[in-house]
């Protein structure tokens, strides 16, 4: 579609001129498309710009601007943006691009002008675009601009806008600004429970957990009859590191299978076996009803409580429905835990040949078999299970992807790469495979430029994916672009609190000689997941 619009949306003076223009534009446009598919974003931006110049097409100029901004090729982005503007473009897309480029160039006054224009945009669209621009800018550039917007009273009189800006301030690590925004929100919307939740979140982020709990305690009594509020409260308690309290909130008010399942999950996370056993007893009382959801959940709770014989009974009693297939799969893991491995594998083989089973269940039976062999450290058997799975489901992306991760765990990078590339042959746009392969190549080999191109393809598809931003930051680090890497890695961590991302930030800081700061990030990573493989490798590499 883009090709048709680009080549025929303009009207040259004559047929001869049209032939010349079409022919001249076709080559750079095709180069741009192929470069974008290959993840060579800088080349794609330049070629889109050339095609836009030839055709005079505003859509191509917009495309060139977007790709060049993603590639952080600000020179090309500025030229494309000028061409786009010259063709009479206006609106939120143009203002967002203008603001982004102005921020990168350090032109704060111009950036503020465009951000103000976005804030005045129609309905919620304008402030949401401004939010996206600021989130992309990184903490150092975004924080003063956000503060200025607050000072000038530019935030729309919308609870959602204030909540979003407050959340951004927290993610940027600007606690003082976050507190100011929360104070304003409390004044503007004093009776709104979501404001109290934001206040609690801000207190939590600033390390004032006890005060956050006090705020939540004031909201909790009114949550029993409000399912959405109960879920939000539970999430905040869980974020405070208190999943047991989260389960307690969910226990208020009417119960259904979803609330039961969430309570069980939270209590398992809290390792509160006593409370989970009480929930198990509560659910058993109503188990005379052959509800497959209830019986499956009882089996899962019994499995967690290591009541394996009871878990097996519950799984075998699931009467039907899609839960029956899940129960059959789970029962094989229970049998394995009971030391009845041969029976477990026999049941998996039986399931794999069941003509009535849904295809995804048949596939998952091979994945489960491989996982159980991995638990036994039976690497050859694990590999054989994957091979049989692929014989039954040739080139299945899920099996190939799982096997690739298994090869990577064994440090067999060549085979991991082969399987991930096979996934990409089947599905060239698989973002997960693009990111996994790019990350593996940059983390475990010296093929960093190739890795960058793969990661760029994933970025082009999902520019706001925290895992992909982490991969991008990591490949920049491996290319020696440490300061740029640090900006991206911090941005990824602001979006997703993850031990591997924190370890990456720490390692880059270590390389930059900022050892004390690096140690703080290593401690954050330990707090999130002390056994994380990336963290352990980073600690060993740095000696921290």
Short mmCIF file of C-alpha atoms in Angstrom, two decimals:
data_model
loop_
_atom_site.label_atom_id
_atom_site.label_comp_id
_atom_site.label_asym_id
_atom_site.label_seq_id
_atom_site.Cartn_x
_atom_site.Cartn_y
_atom_site.Cartn_z
CA UNK A 1 0.00 0.00 0.00
CA UNK A 2 2.78 2.40 0.82
CA UNK A 3 4.34 1.92 -2.61
CA UNK A 4 1.10 2.74 -4.42
CA UNK A 5 0.51 5.88 -2.37
CA UNK A 6 4.08 7.03 -2.76
CA UNK A 7 4.27 6.66 -6.52
CA UNK A 8 0.84 7.76 -7.66
CA UNK A 9 -0.34 10.36 -5.12
CA UNK A 10 1.40 13.18 -7.01
CA UNK A 11 0.48 14.62 -10.40
CA UNK A 12 3.40 15.61 -12.64
CA UNK A 13 2.87 17.93 -15.59
CA UNK A 14 3.15 15.27 -18.27
CA UNK A 15 3.19 11.54 -18.86
CA UNK A 16 6.90 11.69 -19.71
CA UNK A 17 7.63 13.48 -16.45
CA UNK A 18 5.50 10.91 -14.62
CA UNK A 19 7.57 8.04 -16.05
CA UNK A 20 10.81 9.75 -15.03
CA UNK A 21 9.55 10.52 -11.51
CA UNK A 22 8.15 7.03 -10.94
CA UNK A 23 11.33 5.39 -12.17
CA UNK A 24 13.51 7.73 -10.14
CA UNK A 25 11.48 7.25 -6.95
CA UNK A 26 11.10 3.49 -7.25
CA UNK A 27 14.75 2.66 -6.61
CA UNK A 28 15.21 4.58 -3.32
CA UNK A 29 11.77 3.50 -2.14
CA UNK A 30 12.57 -0.19 -2.68
CA UNK A 31 15.96 0.29 -1.03
CA UNK A 32 14.19 1.86 1.95
CA UNK A 33 11.74 -1.01 2.26
CA UNK A 34 14.48 -3.65 2.10
CA UNK A 35 16.68 -1.71 4.55
CA UNK A 36 13.78 -1.45 7.00
CA UNK A 37 13.13 -5.18 6.75
CA UNK A 38 16.83 -5.81 7.38
CA UNK A 39 16.86 -3.55 10.43
CA UNK A 40 19.21 -0.99 8.83
CA UNK A 41 17.19 1.98 10.03
CA UNK A 42 19.67 4.71 9.09
CA UNK A 43 19.76 3.54 5.48
CA UNK A 44 15.96 3.25 5.43
CA UNK A 45 15.50 6.80 6.71
CA UNK A 46 17.85 8.25 4.10
CA UNK A 47 16.22 6.36 1.24
CA UNK A 48 12.70 7.27 2.31
CA UNK A 49 13.85 10.89 2.38
CA UNK A 50 15.24 10.63 -1.14
CA UNK A 51 11.99 9.11 -2.39
CA UNK A 52 10.02 11.85 -0.64
CA UNK A 53 12.11 14.55 -2.32
CA UNK A 54 11.54 13.06 -5.76
CA UNK A 55 7.81 12.52 -5.36
CA UNK A 56 6.93 15.48 -3.17
CA UNK A 57 4.78 13.07 -1.17
CA UNK A 58 3.97 14.15 2.41
CA UNK A 59 3.32 10.58 3.56
CA UNK A 60 6.81 9.52 2.51
CA UNK A 61 8.29 12.54 4.28
CA UNK A 62 6.39 11.52 7.41
CA UNK A 63 7.68 7.97 7.05
CA UNK A 64 11.25 9.20 6.59
CA UNK A 65 10.93 11.34 9.71
CA UNK A 66 9.58 8.49 11.84
CA UNK A 67 12.25 6.00 10.75
CA UNK A 68 15.10 8.49 11.11
CA UNK A 69 13.92 9.42 14.62
CA UNK A 70 13.82 5.75 15.55
CA UNK A 71 17.35 5.37 14.17
CA UNK A 72 18.36 8.50 16.11
CA UNK A 73 19.70 9.93 12.86
CA UNK A 74 18.67 13.43 13.81
CA UNK A 75 20.21 15.12 10.77
CA UNK A 76 18.10 13.10 8.34
CA UNK A 77 15.10 13.43 10.64
CA UNK A 78 15.43 17.24 10.57
CA UNK A 79 15.58 17.32 6.76
CA UNK A 80 12.63 14.95 6.43
CA UNK A 81 10.67 16.92 8.99
CA UNK A 82 11.33 20.15 7.08
CA UNK A 83 10.09 18.54 3.87
CA UNK A 84 7.04 17.18 5.65
CA UNK A 85 6.29 20.61 7.10
CA UNK A 86 6.81 22.31 3.72
CA UNK A 87 4.11 20.12 2.23
CA UNK A 88 1.58 21.71 4.56
CA UNK A 89 1.49 18.98 7.22
CA UNK A 90 0.09 19.83 10.62
CA UNK A 91 -1.56 18.05 13.53
CA UNK A 92 -0.39 15.89 16.42
CA UNK A 93 2.02 13.68 14.46
CA UNK A 94 3.97 16.69 13.23
CA UNK A 95 3.99 18.38 16.65
CA UNK A 96 5.21 15.18 18.31
CA UNK A 97 8.05 14.82 15.80
CA UNK A 98 8.97 18.51 16.18
CA UNK A 99 9.04 18.16 19.97
CA UNK A 100 11.14 14.99 19.86
CA UNK A 101 13.76 16.54 17.60
CA UNK A 102 13.85 19.78 19.59
CA UNK A 103 14.46 17.83 22.81
CA UNK A 104 17.32 15.89 21.24
CA UNK A 105 18.86 19.09 19.89
CA UNK A 106 18.68 20.73 23.31
CA UNK A 107 16.26 23.40 22.06
CA UNK A 108 14.17 23.46 25.20
CA UNK A 109 12.14 26.57 24.29
CA UNK A 110 11.08 25.05 20.96
CA UNK A 111 10.36 21.72 22.65
CA UNK A 112 8.10 23.46 25.16
CA UNK A 113 6.24 25.25 22.36
CA UNK A 114 5.45 21.96 20.63
CA UNK A 115 4.59 20.19 23.89
CA UNK A 116 2.15 22.97 24.74
CA UNK A 117 0.54 22.50 21.33
CA UNK A 118 0.20 18.78 22.02
CA UNK A 119 -1.35 19.43 25.42
CA UNK A 120 -4.02 21.53 23.73
CA UNK A 121 -4.84 18.74 21.27
CA UNK A 122 -8.31 17.25 20.96
CA UNK A 123 -9.72 15.03 23.73
CA UNK A 124 -7.09 12.69 25.20
CA UNK A 125 -5.04 12.35 22.03
CA UNK A 126 -2.84 15.41 22.58
CA UNK A 127 -1.60 14.81 26.11
CA UNK A 128 -1.07 11.14 25.34
CA UNK A 129 1.25 12.10 22.45
CA UNK A 130 3.09 14.52 24.74
CA UNK A 131 3.42 11.73 27.30
CA UNK A 132 4.96 9.48 24.65
CA UNK A 133 7.44 12.16 23.58
CA UNK A 134 8.57 12.74 27.18
CA UNK A 135 8.82 9.02 27.94
CA UNK A 136 11.09 8.58 24.91
CA UNK A 137 13.32 11.52 25.87
CA UNK A 138 14.99 9.94 28.89
CA UNK A 139 15.00 11.16 32.51
CA UNK A 140 17.49 14.04 32.22
CA UNK A 141 15.75 15.72 29.30
CA UNK A 142 12.16 14.87 30.18
CA UNK A 143 12.04 15.81 33.86
CA UNK A 144 12.51 19.61 33.52
CA UNK A 145 10.04 19.76 30.63
CA UNK A 146 7.40 17.85 32.58
CA UNK A 147 8.00 20.10 35.59
CA UNK A 148 7.53 23.18 33.40
CA UNK A 149 4.25 21.84 32.00
CA UNK A 150 3.00 21.32 35.55
CA UNK A 151 4.15 24.78 36.65
CA UNK A 152 2.37 26.43 33.72
CA UNK A 153 -0.85 24.56 34.42
CA UNK A 154 -0.76 22.81 31.04
CA UNK A 155 -2.00 19.43 32.24
CA UNK A 156 -5.66 19.03 31.13
CA UNK A 157 -8.31 18.88 33.81
CA UNK A 158 -8.60 15.14 33.35
CA UNK A 159 -7.95 12.59 36.07
CA UNK A 160 -6.44 10.17 33.55
CA UNK A 161 -3.99 12.82 32.31
CA UNK A 162 -2.87 13.71 35.84
CA UNK A 163 -2.50 10.05 36.79
CA UNK A 164 -0.42 9.39 33.67
CA UNK A 165 1.87 12.39 34.27
CA UNK A 166 2.30 11.41 37.89
CA UNK A 167 3.20 7.90 36.83
CA UNK A 168 5.74 9.27 34.35
CA UNK A 169 7.37 11.39 37.06
CA UNK A 170 7.74 8.26 39.18
CA UNK A 171 9.26 6.26 36.34
CA UNK A 172 11.71 9.10 35.70
CA UNK A 173 12.84 8.86 39.31
CA UNK A 174 11.69 12.43 40.01
CA UNK A 175 10.19 11.87 43.45
CA UNK A 176 9.82 15.55 44.32
CA UNK A 177 7.95 16.23 41.09
CA UNK A 178 5.84 13.10 41.58
CA UNK A 179 4.88 14.27 45.06
CA UNK A 180 3.91 17.68 43.71
CA UNK A 181 1.73 16.15 41.02
CA UNK A 182 0.10 13.82 43.53
CA UNK A 183 -0.63 16.77 45.83
CA UNK A 184 -2.28 18.61 42.94
CA UNK A 185 -4.31 15.54 42.00
CA UNK A 186 -5.49 15.04 45.58
CA UNK A 187 -6.67 18.67 45.66
CA UNK A 188 -8.44 18.38 42.32
CA UNK A 189 -10.02 14.95 42.82
CA UNK A 190 -10.26 14.43 46.60
CA UNK A 191 -12.85 11.63 46.56
CA UNK A 192 -11.39 9.54 43.76
CA UNK A 193 -9.96 6.15 44.92
CA UNK A 194 -7.57 6.06 41.95
CA UNK A 195 -5.94 9.22 43.30
CA UNK A 196 -5.31 7.47 46.59
CA UNK A 197 -3.77 4.58 44.67
CA UNK A 198 -1.47 6.98 42.81
CA UNK A 199 -0.52 8.58 46.13
CA UNK A 200 0.29 5.16 47.57
CA UNK A 201 2.32 4.30 44.49
CA UNK A 202 4.29 7.54 44.75
CA UNK A 203 4.99 6.89 48.44
CA UNK A 204 6.11 3.36 47.61
CA UNK A 205 8.46 4.56 44.87
CA UNK A 206 10.02 7.07 47.29
CA UNK A 207 10.70 4.33 49.84
CA UNK A 208 7.92 5.34 52.25
CA UNK A 209 6.24 1.94 52.35
CA UNK A 210 4.57 2.39 55.76
CA UNK A 211 2.89 5.62 54.62
CA UNK A 212 1.78 3.90 51.41
CA UNK A 213 0.14 1.16 53.47
CA UNK A 214 -1.69 3.77 55.55
CA UNK A 215 -3.16 5.28 52.37
CA UNK A 216 -4.20 1.87 51.07
CA UNK A 217 -5.76 0.98 54.42
CA UNK A 218 -8.03 4.01 54.13
CA UNK A 219 -9.21 2.91 50.68
CA UNK A 220 -9.64 -0.80 51.41
CA UNK A 221 -12.94 -0.67 53.35
CA UNK A 222 -14.79 0.70 50.33
CA UNK A 223 -13.38 -1.86 47.92
CA UNK A 224 -15.51 -4.89 48.79
CA UNK A 225 -18.25 -4.06 46.32
CA UNK A 226 -15.97 -2.73 43.57
CA UNK A 227 -14.16 -5.47 41.65
CA UNK A 228 -11.93 -3.09 39.68
CA UNK A 229 -10.86 -1.26 42.84
CA UNK A 230 -10.15 -4.54 44.62
CA UNK A 231 -7.90 -5.62 41.77
CA UNK A 232 -6.07 -2.27 41.76
CA UNK A 233 -5.57 -2.39 45.53
CA UNK A 234 -4.29 -5.94 45.30
CA UNK A 235 -1.82 -4.93 42.59
CA UNK A 236 -0.47 -2.09 44.76
CA UNK A 237 -0.10 -4.32 47.82
CA UNK A 238 1.71 -6.84 45.65
CA UNK A 239 4.02 -4.08 44.37
CA UNK A 240 4.77 -3.23 48.01
CA UNK A 241 6.06 -6.75 48.38
CA UNK A 242 3.03 -7.91 50.36
CA UNK A 243 1.18 -10.44 48.20
CA UNK A 244 -0.50 -11.88 51.30
CA UNK A 245 -2.21 -8.51 51.93
CA UNK A 246 -3.14 -8.40 48.24
CA UNK A 247 -4.82 -11.78 48.60
CA UNK A 248 -6.61 -10.50 51.70
CA UNK A 249 -8.07 -7.58 49.73
CA UNK A 250 -9.30 -9.94 47.03
CA UNK A 251 -10.94 -12.11 49.68
CA UNK A 252 -13.38 -9.26 50.44
CA UNK A 253 -16.74 -9.17 48.72
CA UNK A 254 -18.25 -11.62 46.24
CA UNK A 255 -16.00 -14.39 44.99
CA UNK A 256 -15.76 -16.13 41.64
CA UNK A 257 -13.34 -18.49 39.95
CA UNK A 258 -11.12 -15.59 38.84
CA UNK A 259 -10.77 -14.15 42.33
CA UNK A 260 -10.11 -17.61 43.75
CA UNK A 261 -7.36 -18.20 41.18
CA UNK A 262 -5.76 -14.80 41.82
CA UNK A 263 -5.84 -15.34 45.58
CA UNK A 264 -4.17 -18.70 45.15
CA UNK A 265 -1.48 -17.22 42.92
CA UNK A 266 -0.75 -14.39 45.38
CA UNK A 267 -0.62 -16.69 48.38
CA UNK A 268 1.76 -18.98 46.52
CA UNK A 269 3.93 -15.97 45.73
CA UNK A 270 3.86 -15.01 49.42
CA UNK A 271 4.81 -18.62 50.26
CA UNK A 272 1.97 -18.48 52.77
CA UNK A 273 1.26 -22.17 52.84
CA UNK A 274 -1.04 -21.88 55.84
CA UNK A 275 -3.34 -19.36 54.14
CA UNK A 276 -3.19 -21.31 50.89
CA UNK A 277 -4.15 -24.47 52.77
CA UNK A 278 -7.11 -22.57 54.26
CA UNK A 279 -8.19 -21.47 50.79
CA UNK A 280 -7.78 -25.07 49.64
CA UNK A 281 -10.11 -26.19 52.41
CA UNK A 282 -12.61 -23.47 51.54
CA UNK A 283 -12.67 -24.50 47.89
CA UNK A 284 -12.92 -28.20 48.69
CA UNK A 285 -16.22 -27.60 50.47
CA UNK A 286 -17.77 -26.47 47.20
CA UNK A 287 -16.11 -29.14 45.09
CA UNK A 288 -19.13 -31.42 44.99
CA UNK A 289 -20.11 -29.37 41.97
CA UNK A 290 -18.13 -30.86 39.07
CA UNK A 291 -17.06 -27.41 37.83
CA UNK A 292 -13.92 -28.11 35.78
CA UNK A 293 -12.42 -24.71 36.67
CA UNK A 294 -12.76 -25.36 40.40
CA UNK A 295 -11.32 -28.87 40.18
CA UNK A 296 -8.40 -27.72 38.05
CA UNK A 297 -7.61 -24.95 40.55
CA UNK A 298 -7.81 -27.40 43.45
CA UNK A 299 -5.35 -29.63 41.63
CA UNK A 300 -2.97 -26.72 41.10
CA UNK A 301 -3.16 -25.65 44.78
CA UNK A 302 -2.63 -29.22 45.96
CA UNK A 303 0.34 -29.51 43.60
CA UNK A 304 1.87 -26.33 45.08
CA UNK A 305 1.27 -27.63 48.62
CA UNK A 306 3.08 -30.81 47.54
CA UNK A 307 -0.03 -32.86 48.18
CA UNK A 308 0.79 -34.73 45.02
CA UNK A 309 -1.58 -37.68 45.53
CA UNK A 310 -4.50 -35.28 46.07
CA UNK A 311 -3.41 -33.14 43.14
CA UNK A 312 -3.44 -36.20 40.91
CA UNK A 313 -6.95 -37.08 42.09
CA UNK A 314 -8.24 -33.58 41.37
CA UNK A 315 -6.65 -33.49 37.93
CA UNK A 316 -8.11 -36.88 37.07
CA UNK A 317 -11.57 -35.74 38.25
CA UNK A 318 -11.80 -32.74 35.90
CA UNK A 319 -14.87 -33.76 33.92
CA UNK A 320 -14.30 -32.03 30.60
CA UNK A 321 -13.94 -28.78 28.75
CA UNK A 322 -10.63 -27.14 27.92
CA UNK A 323 -9.61 -27.53 31.58
CA UNK A 324 -9.53 -31.30 31.09
CA UNK A 325 -6.64 -31.04 28.66
CA UNK A 326 -4.69 -28.75 31.01
CA UNK A 327 -5.36 -31.20 33.84
CA UNK A 328 -4.01 -34.10 31.80
CA UNK A 329 -0.83 -32.15 31.08
CA UNK A 330 -0.39 -31.05 34.71
CA UNK A 331 -0.96 -34.60 35.96
CA UNK A 332 2.18 -35.74 34.14
CA UNK A 333 4.28 -33.25 36.11
CA UNK A 334 2.69 -34.49 39.33
CA UNK A 335 3.47 -38.08 38.41
CA UNK A 336 7.04 -37.02 37.76
CA UNK A 337 7.19 -35.41 41.22
CA UNK A 338 5.83 -38.62 42.74
CA UNK A 339 8.78 -40.50 41.26
CA UNK A 340 6.57 -42.17 38.66
CA UNK A 341 8.55 -40.79 35.75
CA UNK A 342 7.97 -43.71 33.41
CA UNK A 343 4.22 -43.38 33.90
CA UNK A 344 4.44 -39.62 33.34
CA UNK A 345 6.25 -40.05 30.05
CA UNK A 346 3.88 -42.84 29.02
CA UNK A 347 0.90 -40.54 29.59
CA UNK A 348 2.58 -37.79 27.62
CA UNK A 349 3.17 -40.20 24.74
CA UNK A 350 -0.48 -41.27 24.97
CA UNK A 351 -1.58 -37.63 24.88
CA UNK A 352 0.71 -36.93 21.94
CA UNK A 353 -1.12 -39.60 19.92
CA UNK A 354 -4.66 -38.63 21.01
CA UNK A 355 -6.52 -37.69 17.84
CA UNK A 356 -9.16 -35.79 19.82
CA UNK A 357 -6.72 -33.45 21.53
CA UNK A 358 -6.49 -29.86 20.29
CA UNK A 359 -3.33 -29.18 18.31
CA UNK A 360 -1.91 -26.79 20.89
CA UNK A 361 -2.32 -29.45 23.58
CA UNK A 362 -0.54 -32.01 21.44
CA UNK A 363 2.29 -29.54 20.91
CA UNK A 364 2.42 -28.66 24.61
CA UNK A 365 2.74 -32.34 25.43
CA UNK A 366 6.08 -32.39 23.61
CA UNK A 367 7.15 -29.19 25.36
CA UNK A 368 6.19 -30.69 28.75
CA UNK A 369 8.12 -33.87 27.99
CA UNK A 370 11.21 -31.84 27.10
CA UNK A 371 10.84 -29.77 30.29
CA UNK A 372 10.61 -32.89 32.49
CA UNK A 373 13.70 -34.37 30.83
CA UNK A 374 15.47 -31.06 31.46
CA UNK A 375 14.52 -31.34 35.14
CA UNK A 376 16.18 -34.77 35.13
CA UNK A 377 19.29 -33.32 33.41
CA UNK A 378 18.60 -35.86 30.68
CA UNK A 379 19.82 -33.61 27.91
CA UNK A 380 19.75 -36.22 25.15
CA UNK A 381 16.17 -37.16 26.03
CA UNK A 382 15.20 -33.47 26.11
CA UNK A 383 16.64 -33.00 22.64
CA UNK A 384 14.87 -36.12 21.41
CA UNK A 385 11.52 -34.82 22.72
CA UNK A 386 11.98 -31.60 20.77
CA UNK A 387 12.93 -33.60 17.67
CA UNK A 388 9.81 -35.75 17.90
CA UNK A 389 7.72 -32.65 18.47
CA UNK A 390 9.11 -31.10 15.32
CA UNK A 391 8.48 -34.33 13.43
CA UNK A 392 4.82 -34.14 14.47
CA UNK A 393 4.62 -30.37 13.99
CA UNK A 394 7.21 -29.49 11.36
CA UNK A 395 8.76 -26.08 11.89
CA UNK A 396 6.45 -25.23 14.79
CA UNK A 397 7.69 -21.84 16.04
CA UNK A 398 6.92 -22.57 19.71
CA UNK A 399 8.97 -25.76 19.73
CA UNK A 400 11.81 -24.22 17.74
CA UNK A 401 11.89 -21.23 20.08
CA UNK A 402 11.90 -23.44 23.20
CA UNK A 403 14.67 -25.60 21.77
CA UNK A 404 16.69 -22.50 20.92
CA UNK A 405 16.52 -21.38 24.54
CA UNK A 406 17.59 -24.86 25.61
CA UNK A 407 20.62 -24.70 23.29
CA UNK A 408 21.48 -21.27 24.68
CA UNK A 409 21.37 -22.61 28.26
CA UNK A 410 23.90 -25.24 27.19
CA UNK A 411 26.08 -22.56 25.55
CA UNK A 412 25.49 -24.14 22.13
CA UNK A 413 25.02 -20.78 20.44
CA UNK A 414 25.33 -22.08 16.88
CA UNK A 415 22.33 -24.38 17.30
CA UNK A 416 20.36 -21.73 19.19
CA UNK A 417 20.96 -19.36 16.30
CA UNK A 418 19.93 -21.97 13.74
CA UNK A 419 16.59 -22.58 15.45
CA UNK A 420 15.85 -18.87 15.87
CA UNK A 421 16.70 -18.24 12.23
CA UNK A 422 14.35 -21.05 11.28
CA UNK A 423 11.58 -19.32 13.23
CA UNK A 424 12.33 -16.17 11.24
CA UNK A 425 12.13 -18.05 7.94
CA UNK A 426 8.64 -19.21 8.95
CA UNK A 427 7.61 -15.86 10.42
CA UNK A 428 9.97 -13.07 9.33
CA UNK A 429 8.12 -10.61 11.56
CA UNK A 430 8.38 -12.63 14.77
CA UNK A 431 9.37 -9.92 17.23
CA UNK A 432 10.25 -12.45 19.93
CA UNK A 433 12.64 -14.32 17.63
CA UNK A 434 14.19 -11.13 16.25
CA UNK A 435 14.85 -9.85 19.74
CA UNK A 436 16.06 -13.20 21.09
CA UNK A 437 18.47 -13.73 18.21
CA UNK A 438 19.75 -10.17 18.31
CA UNK A 439 20.27 -10.31 22.04
CA UNK A 440 21.95 -13.72 21.88
CA UNK A 441 24.36 -12.61 19.15
CA UNK A 442 25.41 -9.47 21.00
CA UNK A 443 25.54 -11.14 24.43
CA UNK A 444 27.30 -14.34 23.45
CA UNK A 445 29.26 -13.46 20.28
CA UNK A 446 31.13 -10.50 18.79
CA UNK A 447 28.68 -10.09 15.88
CA UNK A 448 27.30 -6.85 17.27
CA UNK A 449 26.46 -5.05 14.03
CA UNK A 450 24.40 -8.00 12.85
CA UNK A 451 22.72 -8.10 16.26
CA UNK A 452 21.91 -4.38 16.02
CA UNK A 453 20.11 -4.89 12.71
CA UNK A 454 17.98 -7.70 14.15
CA UNK A 455 17.13 -5.70 17.26
CA UNK A 456 16.30 -2.67 15.13
CA UNK A 457 13.77 -4.74 13.22
CA UNK A 458 12.15 -5.66 16.53
CA UNK A 459 12.28 -2.00 17.63
CA UNK A 460 10.58 -0.89 14.44
CA UNK A 461 7.68 -3.24 15.22
CA UNK A 462 7.43 -2.57 18.97
CA UNK A 463 9.32 0.62 19.87
CA UNK A 464 7.92 0.72 23.43
CA UNK A 465 8.71 -2.87 24.41
CA UNK A 466 10.94 -2.78 27.51
CA UNK A 467 12.70 -6.07 26.70
CA UNK A 468 13.59 -4.83 23.22
CA UNK A 469 14.78 -1.48 24.56
CA UNK A 470 17.00 -3.43 26.97
CA UNK A 471 18.43 -5.44 24.06
CA UNK A 472 19.04 -2.21 22.15
CA UNK A 473 20.85 -0.67 25.09
CA UNK A 474 22.92 -3.81 25.53
CA UNK A 475 24.04 -3.94 21.90
CA UNK A 476 24.98 -0.24 22.07
CA UNK A 477 27.13 -1.07 25.10
CA UNK A 478 28.78 -3.96 23.28
CA UNK A 479 29.48 -1.60 20.37
CA UNK A 480 31.28 0.73 22.78
CA UNK A 481 28.55 3.38 22.81
CA UNK A 482 28.25 3.29 26.60
CA UNK A 483 26.61 6.65 27.30
CA UNK A 484 23.91 6.01 24.69
CA UNK A 485 23.47 2.52 26.11
CA UNK A 486 22.96 3.88 29.61
CA UNK A 487 20.11 6.15 28.45
CA UNK A 488 18.28 3.24 26.80
CA UNK A 489 18.86 0.80 29.66
CA UNK A 490 17.59 3.27 32.24
CA UNK A 491 14.54 3.85 30.07
CA UNK A 492 13.92 0.11 29.87
CA UNK A 493 14.18 -0.22 33.65
CA UNK A 494 11.77 2.68 34.17
CA UNK A 495 9.25 0.65 32.16
CA UNK A 496 9.94 -2.77 33.68
CA UNK A 497 11.65 -3.43 37.01
CA UNK A 498 13.70 -6.47 36.00
CA UNK A 499 16.88 -7.97 37.48
CA UNK A 500 18.52 -8.53 34.09
CA UNK A 501 17.95 -4.92 33.02
CA UNK A 502 19.27 -3.65 36.37
CA UNK A 503 22.37 -5.84 35.95
CA UNK A 504 22.94 -4.37 32.49
CA UNK A 505 22.72 -0.82 33.87
CA UNK A 506 25.18 -1.78 36.61
CA UNK A 507 27.69 -3.29 34.18
CA UNK A 508 27.64 -0.24 31.91
CA UNK A 509 28.14 2.06 34.92
CA UNK A 510 31.04 -0.16 36.00
CA UNK A 511 32.69 0.17 32.59
CA UNK A 512 32.21 3.96 32.77
CA UNK A 513 34.08 4.00 36.07
CA UNK A 514 31.02 4.87 38.19
CA UNK A 515 31.61 1.97 40.57
CA UNK A 516 29.59 3.12 43.60
CA UNK A 517 26.53 3.77 41.46
CA UNK A 518 27.06 0.41 39.74
CA UNK A 519 27.06 -1.38 43.11
CA UNK A 520 23.71 0.23 43.96
CA UNK A 521 22.24 -1.14 40.75
CA UNK A 522 23.72 -4.57 41.43
CA UNK A 523 21.96 -4.49 44.80
CA UNK A 524 18.69 -3.59 43.09
CA UNK A 525 19.14 -6.55 40.76
CA UNK A 526 19.85 -8.87 43.70
CA UNK A 527 16.69 -7.67 45.40
CA UNK A 528 14.63 -8.52 42.34
CA UNK A 529 16.16 -11.91 41.50
CA UNK A 530 19.44 -12.98 43.15
CA UNK A 531 19.76 -16.05 40.92
CA UNK A 532 19.36 -14.24 37.61
CA UNK A 533 21.89 -15.62 35.09
CA UNK A 534 22.73 -12.23 33.58
CA UNK A 535 23.33 -10.82 37.07
CA UNK A 536 25.60 -13.70 38.01
CA UNK A 537 27.64 -13.32 34.82
CA UNK A 538 27.94 -9.56 35.35
CA UNK A 539 29.10 -9.98 38.95
CA UNK A 540 31.68 -12.53 37.87
CA UNK A 541 32.87 -10.36 34.99
CA UNK A 542 33.21 -7.15 37.00
CA UNK A 543 34.27 -8.65 40.31
CA UNK A 544 31.64 -6.50 42.01
#
